[in-house]
Amino acid sequence: MKLSELKPAPGSKHARKRLGRGTGSGLGKTAGKGHKGQKARSGGGKGPYFEGGQTPLQRRMPKRGFTNIFKKEYVVLNVEALDAKFDAGATVDTQALVMSGLVSNLRDGVRILGRGEITKALNVKAKGFSKTAEEKIKAAGGSIEVI
């Protein structure tokens, strides 16, 4: 079998209807839309949420909650990711994390969490640390700095 011999399964491809191309085509003049009325017009018809004039469900339901505009959104990284990417004695800050490819969108900063093991002594600078991450970095001989 060659690529040039491939064909779609019989019956899977249909020719599109060419509407409004003369009366001889059977779909000329009104193009299968009948005479006048809402459905014959451009953009005509009722929307997906129309309920026959009854107030639609999404308008009957009460609004709930709000979006806190002051919320901080941190990028989270685990110590196992730092251990895999950086050499012993390296300074790990936001710039180093972007350069290494661990972080692409910084948002409001980086928070380090404690999943996994860390065997290298790293100097880590971040917006926040979990208690376990703090303990693991210090136990490996590294230092932390909250920026």
XYZ file of C-alpha atoms in Angstrom:
147
model
C 0.000 0.000 0.000
C 1.260 3.471 -0.926
C 0.191 6.884 0.303
C -1.025 7.762 -3.188
C -3.368 4.752 -3.130
C -5.171 5.732 0.095
C -8.851 6.648 -0.318
C -11.596 7.472 2.184
C -14.055 4.710 3.068
C -16.962 4.499 0.608
C -19.868 6.686 1.711
C -17.803 8.680 4.224
C -17.359 11.746 1.997
C -20.340 13.766 0.791
C -20.443 16.560 -1.787
C -21.666 19.802 -0.174
C -25.036 21.196 -1.241
C -24.587 24.097 -3.693
C -27.543 26.276 -2.741
C -29.077 29.017 -4.858
C -27.473 27.980 -8.171
C -30.518 28.057 -10.412
C -33.919 26.360 -10.436
C -32.607 23.377 -12.385
C -30.487 22.292 -9.414
C -33.592 21.815 -7.272
C -32.067 24.135 -4.652
C -32.298 27.455 -6.516
C -34.418 30.534 -5.803
C -35.072 30.259 -2.023
C -32.205 27.760 -1.548
C -34.305 25.308 0.457
C -35.405 27.913 3.020
C -39.013 28.297 1.881
C -40.742 31.707 1.603
C -40.145 34.549 4.058
C -40.222 34.223 7.829
C -37.563 34.272 10.523
C -35.837 31.083 9.371
C -35.508 32.357 5.796
C -33.542 35.437 6.886
C -29.808 35.816 7.293
C -28.882 34.888 10.878
C -32.473 33.792 11.423
C -33.673 31.252 13.922
C -33.773 31.131 17.700
C -30.682 30.767 19.859
C -29.738 27.597 21.746
C -31.096 28.976 25.070
C -34.475 30.130 23.724
C -37.328 28.595 25.734
C -40.380 29.797 23.790
C -40.427 33.238 25.416
C -40.236 31.833 28.953
C -37.376 33.332 30.996
C -34.388 31.089 30.216
C -32.922 28.850 32.906
C -29.602 30.723 33.116
C -31.518 33.936 33.912
C -33.748 32.242 36.505
C -30.790 30.930 38.512
C -29.337 33.272 41.172
C -25.827 34.665 40.808
C -23.279 33.342 43.302
C -19.765 34.216 44.382
C -17.277 36.757 43.100
C -13.718 36.992 41.780
C -11.253 38.402 44.267
C -9.114 40.875 42.314
C -6.441 40.888 45.044
C -5.872 37.113 44.991
C -2.232 36.065 44.594
C -1.559 33.254 42.148
C 1.770 31.497 42.641
C 3.554 29.016 40.396
C 4.269 25.907 42.501
C 7.428 23.819 42.178
C 8.505 20.805 44.182
C 12.017 20.242 45.543
C 12.413 17.147 43.337
C 12.246 19.391 40.241
C 14.999 21.645 41.626
C 17.164 18.623 42.463
C 16.844 17.311 38.883
C 17.610 20.622 37.108
C 20.311 22.377 39.164
C 23.887 21.523 40.197
C 25.069 21.621 43.816
C 25.811 25.132 45.126
C 23.677 26.854 42.479
C 21.576 29.905 43.280
C 17.968 29.230 42.326
C 15.951 32.405 41.790
C 13.099 33.331 39.431
C 15.497 34.216 36.607
C 17.310 30.857 36.924
C 13.969 28.999 36.930
C 12.850 30.734 33.719
C 16.216 30.040 32.049
C 16.047 26.354 33.044
C 12.545 25.994 31.562
C 10.874 24.915 34.820
C 8.747 28.075 34.818
C 7.384 29.971 31.817
C 4.740 32.322 33.282
C 5.786 33.736 36.655
C 2.380 35.181 37.684
C 2.845 36.536 41.258
C 5.999 34.535 42.053
C 7.163 31.012 42.811
C 6.304 28.884 45.851
C 8.437 25.838 46.636
C 6.707 22.698 47.952
C 8.256 19.633 49.563
C 7.373 16.641 47.375
C 10.310 14.382 46.525
C 13.884 14.342 47.790
C 16.667 16.882 47.432
C 20.295 15.757 47.648
C 22.130 18.922 46.532
C 22.879 22.033 48.566
C 21.044 24.835 46.751
C 20.551 28.516 47.601
C 16.853 28.976 46.841
C 15.154 32.388 46.582
C 11.352 32.365 46.177
C 8.162 34.118 47.325
C 7.254 31.255 49.665
C 8.180 27.829 50.986
C 6.186 25.041 52.606
C 7.511 23.783 55.959
C 8.573 20.444 54.471
C 10.388 22.152 51.575
C 12.185 24.420 54.032
C 13.273 21.458 56.155
C 14.436 19.381 53.172
C 16.491 22.205 51.607
C 18.193 22.991 54.935
C 18.786 19.281 55.663
C 20.576 18.949 52.303
C 22.911 21.814 53.297
C 21.191 24.547 51.269
C 19.729 27.896 52.242
C 16.400 29.616 51.625
C 15.495 33.265 51.168
C 11.965 34.668 50.979
C 11.809 37.534 48.469
